[in-house]
Amino acid sequence: MPVSGVRAIAKSRNGVSAFIAQCKRLDFHYCDWAGSSRGMNAFLRSPLLAAFARSHPHIELTVSPRPASHPIIRASYINGREKVVCVRNLEPAQVLQKAELLRDASGEKLRREKKPVKSGGGESVRGVWSGLHALAARDGKTSSTEGKAREGEWRI
């Protein structure tokens, strides 16, 4: 009786071996009658939408009317969430920016950070360390502000 191995399915980790786009569909909703849809209608008729679709073939694009309502862009993500952005009274270039914003989003909820992120670029009490300080101490040389090092004494 032959022994068969257990088939393991690798977990996908975004960015490790291949990039997996998080946005799977963008729905463009517009109104033919309302003035707030002027920018969206111009975007849909311009070559901007065709260029966006050509450059992102992995995203499904749908365009549908939404009578008597403000224009929106709805994005669906692979984690099952949706995000909606209202684009009323925006120019076609601004509508493209909102579409790119939704394309680049992960689909996760926005979370508030409880503690501010500390950056390591600030001054410390002892000053900024440099490898040149260690070399000067090893050679017995010090800067004029530290004073002179005695024989066999290391100053850092």
PDB file of C-alpha atoms in Angstrom:
ATOM      1  CA  MET A   1       0.000   0.000   0.000  1.00  0.00           C
ATOM      2  CA  PRO A   2       1.644   3.275  -1.087  1.00  0.00           C
ATOM      3  CA  VAL A   3       1.918   6.114   1.396  1.00  0.00           C
ATOM      4  CA  SER A   4       0.540   9.416   0.173  1.00  0.00           C
ATOM      5  CA  GLY A   5       1.595  12.760   1.584  1.00  0.00           C
ATOM      6  CA  VAL A   6      -0.729  15.360   2.979  1.00  0.00           C
ATOM      7  CA  ARG A   7      -1.305  18.198   0.531  1.00  0.00           C
ATOM      8  CA  ALA A   8      -0.644  21.543   2.138  1.00  0.00           C
ATOM      9  CA  ILE A   9      -2.056  24.747   0.765  1.00  0.00           C
ATOM     10  CA  ALA A  10       0.238  27.718   1.142  1.00  0.00           C
ATOM     11  CA  LYS A  11      -1.140  30.790   2.853  1.00  0.00           C
ATOM     12  CA  SER A  12      -1.018  33.881   0.720  1.00  0.00           C
ATOM     13  CA  ARG A  13       0.945  36.700   2.272  1.00  0.00           C
ATOM     14  CA  ASN A  14       0.513  39.848   0.275  1.00  0.00           C
ATOM     15  CA  GLY A  15       3.821  41.095  -1.086  1.00  0.00           C
ATOM     16  CA  VAL A  16       5.938  38.081  -0.084  1.00  0.00           C
ATOM     17  CA  SER A  17       5.989  36.211  -3.391  1.00  0.00           C
ATOM     18  CA  ALA A  18       3.343  37.921  -5.483  1.00  0.00           C
ATOM     19  CA  PHE A  19       1.173  40.982  -5.057  1.00  0.00           C
ATOM     20  CA  ILE A  20      -2.550  40.344  -4.643  1.00  0.00           C
ATOM     21  CA  ALA A  21      -4.732  43.334  -5.452  1.00  0.00           C
ATOM     22  CA  GLN A  22      -7.255  43.966  -2.678  1.00  0.00           C
ATOM     23  CA  CYS A  23      -9.840  45.777  -4.830  1.00  0.00           C
ATOM     24  CA  LYS A  24     -11.814  43.440  -7.065  1.00  0.00           C
ATOM     25  CA  ARG A  25     -14.600  45.695  -8.426  1.00  0.00           C
ATOM     26  CA  LEU A  26     -15.346  49.400  -8.901  1.00  0.00           C
ATOM     27  CA  ASP A  27     -18.930  50.506  -9.593  1.00  0.00           C
ATOM     28  CA  PHE A  28     -19.443  53.986 -11.038  1.00  0.00           C
ATOM     29  CA  HIS A  29     -22.988  55.309 -10.451  1.00  0.00           C
ATOM     30  CA  TYR A  30     -24.127  58.544 -12.092  1.00  0.00           C
ATOM     31  CA  CYS A  31     -27.239  60.576 -12.902  1.00  0.00           C
ATOM     32  CA  ASP A  32     -27.910  62.004 -16.372  1.00  0.00           C
ATOM     33  CA  TRP A  33     -30.129  64.768 -15.076  1.00  0.00           C
ATOM     34  CA  ALA A  34     -28.508  66.122 -11.888  1.00  0.00           C
ATOM     35  CA  GLY A  35     -25.906  68.870 -12.091  1.00  0.00           C
ATOM     36  CA  SER A  36     -23.793  67.285  -9.377  1.00  0.00           C
ATOM     37  CA  SER A  37     -22.991  64.434 -11.802  1.00  0.00           C
ATOM     38  CA  ARG A  38     -21.442  66.734 -14.403  1.00  0.00           C
ATOM     39  CA  GLY A  39     -17.873  65.796 -13.475  1.00  0.00           C
ATOM     40  CA  MET A  40     -18.685  62.067 -13.300  1.00  0.00           C
ATOM     41  CA  ASN A  41     -20.393  62.167 -16.712  1.00  0.00           C
ATOM     42  CA  ALA A  42     -17.391  63.959 -18.205  1.00  0.00           C
ATOM     43  CA  PHE A  43     -15.078  61.352 -16.619  1.00  0.00           C
ATOM     44  CA  LEU A  44     -17.118  58.483 -18.071  1.00  0.00           C
ATOM     45  CA  ARG A  45     -17.026  60.015 -21.570  1.00  0.00           C
ATOM     46  CA  SER A  46     -13.340  60.959 -21.416  1.00  0.00           C
ATOM     47  CA  PRO A  47     -10.394  58.696 -22.249  1.00  0.00           C
ATOM     48  CA  LEU A  48      -9.458  58.694 -18.530  1.00  0.00           C
ATOM     49  CA  LEU A  49     -11.816  55.803 -17.773  1.00  0.00           C
ATOM     50  CA  ALA A  50     -10.568  53.734 -20.714  1.00  0.00           C
ATOM     51  CA  ALA A  51      -6.941  54.329 -19.695  1.00  0.00           C
ATOM     52  CA  PHE A  52      -7.755  53.387 -16.087  1.00  0.00           C
ATOM     53  CA  ALA A  53      -9.453  50.166 -17.234  1.00  0.00           C
ATOM     54  CA  ARG A  54      -6.541  49.269 -19.534  1.00  0.00           C
ATOM     55  CA  SER A  55      -3.941  49.793 -16.828  1.00  0.00           C
ATOM     56  CA  HIS A  56      -5.889  47.713 -14.254  1.00  0.00           C
ATOM     57  CA  PRO A  57      -7.284  44.614 -15.994  1.00  0.00           C
ATOM     58  CA  HIS A  58      -7.623  42.752 -12.663  1.00  0.00           C
ATOM     59  CA  ILE A  59     -10.358  45.166 -11.484  1.00  0.00           C
ATOM     60  CA  GLU A  60     -13.900  44.721 -12.784  1.00  0.00           C
ATOM     61  CA  LEU A  61     -15.433  48.095 -13.740  1.00  0.00           C
ATOM     62  CA  THR A  62     -19.184  48.628 -13.983  1.00  0.00           C
ATOM     63  CA  VAL A  63     -21.015  51.806 -14.935  1.00  0.00           C
ATOM     64  CA  SER A  64     -24.690  52.175 -14.118  1.00  0.00           C
ATOM     65  CA  PRO A  65     -27.201  55.025 -13.848  1.00  0.00           C
ATOM     66  CA  ARG A  66     -28.525  56.111 -10.480  1.00  0.00           C
ATOM     67  CA  PRO A  67     -31.379  58.536 -11.228  1.00  0.00           C
ATOM     68  CA  ALA A  68     -32.042  61.546  -8.981  1.00  0.00           C
ATOM     69  CA  SER A  69     -29.006  60.834  -6.773  1.00  0.00           C
ATOM     70  CA  HIS A  70     -25.494  62.124  -6.304  1.00  0.00           C
ATOM     71  CA  PRO A  71     -22.764  60.220  -8.155  1.00  0.00           C
ATOM     72  CA  ILE A  72     -20.803  57.630  -6.191  1.00  0.00           C
ATOM     73  CA  ILE A  73     -17.983  55.150  -6.667  1.00  0.00           C
ATOM     74  CA  ARG A  74     -18.441  51.851  -4.810  1.00  0.00           C
ATOM     75  CA  ALA A  75     -15.437  49.553  -4.330  1.00  0.00           C
ATOM     76  CA  SER A  76     -15.676  45.863  -3.422  1.00  0.00           C
ATOM     77  CA  TYR A  77     -12.684  44.157  -1.832  1.00  0.00           C
ATOM     78  CA  ILE A  78     -11.570  40.537  -1.546  1.00  0.00           C
ATOM     79  CA  ASN A  79     -12.206  40.522   2.214  1.00  0.00           C
ATOM     80  CA  GLY A  80     -15.943  41.103   1.555  1.00  0.00           C
ATOM     81  CA  ARG A  81     -16.110  44.761   2.575  1.00  0.00           C
ATOM     82  CA  GLU A  82     -17.305  47.683   0.474  1.00  0.00           C
ATOM     83  CA  LYS A  83     -16.328  51.337   0.524  1.00  0.00           C
ATOM     84  CA  VAL A  84     -18.393  54.104  -1.033  1.00  0.00           C
ATOM     85  CA  VAL A  85     -17.150  57.584  -1.961  1.00  0.00           C
ATOM     86  CA  CYS A  86     -19.453  60.386  -3.057  1.00  0.00           C
ATOM     87  CA  VAL A  87     -18.004  62.353  -5.990  1.00  0.00           C
ATOM     88  CA  ARG A  88     -20.597  65.091  -6.377  1.00  0.00           C
ATOM     89  CA  ASN A  89     -19.440  68.348  -7.975  1.00  0.00           C
ATOM     90  CA  LEU A  90     -15.925  67.008  -8.646  1.00  0.00           C
ATOM     91  CA  GLU A  91     -13.942  67.498 -11.838  1.00  0.00           C
ATOM     92  CA  PRO A  92     -13.007  64.453 -13.980  1.00  0.00           C
ATOM     93  CA  ALA A  93      -9.400  64.490 -12.717  1.00  0.00           C
ATOM     94  CA  GLN A  94     -10.649  64.516  -9.120  1.00  0.00           C
ATOM     95  CA  VAL A  95     -12.993  61.596  -9.875  1.00  0.00           C
ATOM     96  CA  LEU A  96      -9.964  59.683 -11.184  1.00  0.00           C
ATOM     97  CA  GLN A  97      -8.097  60.471  -7.937  1.00  0.00           C
ATOM     98  CA  LYS A  98     -10.984  59.074  -5.879  1.00  0.00           C
ATOM     99  CA  ALA A  99     -11.048  55.916  -8.039  1.00  0.00           C
ATOM    100  CA  GLU A 100      -7.293  55.484  -7.483  1.00  0.00           C
ATOM    101  CA  LEU A 101      -7.785  56.045  -3.739  1.00  0.00           C
ATOM    102  CA  LEU A 102     -10.343  53.224  -3.616  1.00  0.00           C
ATOM    103  CA  ARG A 103      -8.160  51.016  -5.827  1.00  0.00           C
ATOM    104  CA  ASP A 104      -5.197  51.400  -3.445  1.00  0.00           C
ATOM    105  CA  ALA A 105      -7.217  50.899  -0.238  1.00  0.00           C
ATOM    106  CA  SER A 106      -7.085  47.559   1.552  1.00  0.00           C
ATOM    107  CA  GLY A 107     -10.763  47.289   2.415  1.00  0.00           C
ATOM    108  CA  GLU A 108     -10.051  47.189   6.148  1.00  0.00           C
ATOM    109  CA  LYS A 109     -11.875  49.435   8.599  1.00  0.00           C
ATOM    110  CA  LEU A 110     -10.062  52.603   9.572  1.00  0.00           C
ATOM    111  CA  ARG A 111      -8.742  52.239  13.103  1.00  0.00           C
ATOM    112  CA  ARG A 112      -7.738  54.977  15.465  1.00  0.00           C
ATOM    113  CA  GLU A 113      -4.259  54.626  16.905  1.00  0.00           C
ATOM    114  CA  LYS A 114      -4.430  54.968  20.685  1.00  0.00           C
ATOM    115  CA  LYS A 115      -0.811  55.957  21.183  1.00  0.00           C
ATOM    116  CA  PRO A 116       1.172  58.217  18.877  1.00  0.00           C
ATOM    117  CA  VAL A 117       3.936  56.589  16.893  1.00  0.00           C
ATOM    118  CA  LYS A 118       7.367  57.558  18.172  1.00  0.00           C
ATOM    119  CA  SER A 119      10.044  58.331  15.676  1.00  0.00           C
ATOM    120  CA  GLY A 120      13.657  57.594  16.483  1.00  0.00           C
ATOM    121  CA  GLY A 121      14.991  60.778  14.914  1.00  0.00           C
ATOM    122  CA  GLY A 122      14.936  62.956  18.050  1.00  0.00           C
ATOM    123  CA  GLU A 123      17.888  64.075  20.130  1.00  0.00           C
ATOM    124  CA  SER A 124      18.745  62.024  23.185  1.00  0.00           C
ATOM    125  CA  VAL A 125      20.233  63.319  26.428  1.00  0.00           C
ATOM    126  CA  ARG A 126      23.626  61.846  25.609  1.00  0.00           C
ATOM    127  CA  GLY A 127      23.626  63.122  22.039  1.00  0.00           C
ATOM    128  CA  VAL A 128      23.623  61.284  18.765  1.00  0.00           C
ATOM    129  CA  TRP A 129      25.914  58.275  18.583  1.00  0.00           C
ATOM    130  CA  SER A 130      28.244  57.891  15.647  1.00  0.00           C
ATOM    131  CA  GLY A 131      30.815  55.287  14.748  1.00  0.00           C
ATOM    132  CA  LEU A 132      33.376  58.076  14.574  1.00  0.00           C
ATOM    133  CA  HIS A 133      33.050  58.583  18.338  1.00  0.00           C
ATOM    134  CA  ALA A 134      34.093  54.992  18.977  1.00  0.00           C
ATOM    135  CA  LEU A 135      37.078  55.336  16.623  1.00  0.00           C
ATOM    136  CA  ALA A 136      38.235  58.514  18.370  1.00  0.00           C
ATOM    137  CA  ALA A 137      37.997  56.849  21.780  1.00  0.00           C
ATOM    138  CA  ARG A 138      39.906  53.798  20.586  1.00  0.00           C
ATOM    139  CA  ASP A 139      42.719  55.928  19.169  1.00  0.00           C
ATOM    140  CA  GLY A 140      42.875  58.045  22.325  1.00  0.00           C
ATOM    141  CA  LYS A 141      41.757  61.152  20.474  1.00  0.00           C
ATOM    142  CA  THR A 142      38.935  63.273  21.859  1.00  0.00           C
ATOM    143  CA  SER A 143      37.222  66.420  20.752  1.00  0.00           C
ATOM    144  CA  SER A 144      38.115  69.742  22.323  1.00  0.00           C
ATOM    145  CA  THR A 145      34.871  69.863  24.304  1.00  0.00           C
ATOM    146  CA  GLU A 146      35.508  66.586  26.150  1.00  0.00           C
ATOM    147  CA  GLY A 147      38.997  67.432  27.377  1.00  0.00           C
ATOM    148  CA  LYS A 148      42.006  65.222  27.013  1.00  0.00           C
ATOM    149  CA  ALA A 149      41.907  61.522  27.769  1.00  0.00           C
ATOM    150  CA  ARG A 150      44.493  60.154  30.162  1.00  0.00           C
ATOM    151  CA  GLU A 151      46.795  57.324  29.211  1.00  0.00           C
ATOM    152  CA  GLY A 152      44.802  54.086  28.989  1.00  0.00           C
ATOM    153  CA  GLU A 153      41.452  55.846  29.621  1.00  0.00           C
ATOM    154  CA  TRP A 154      38.605  55.542  27.157  1.00  0.00           C
ATOM    155  CA  ARG A 155      36.163  58.371  26.722  1.00  0.00           C
ATOM    156  CA  ILE A 156      32.980  57.873  24.814  1.00  0.00           C
TER     157      ILE A 156
END
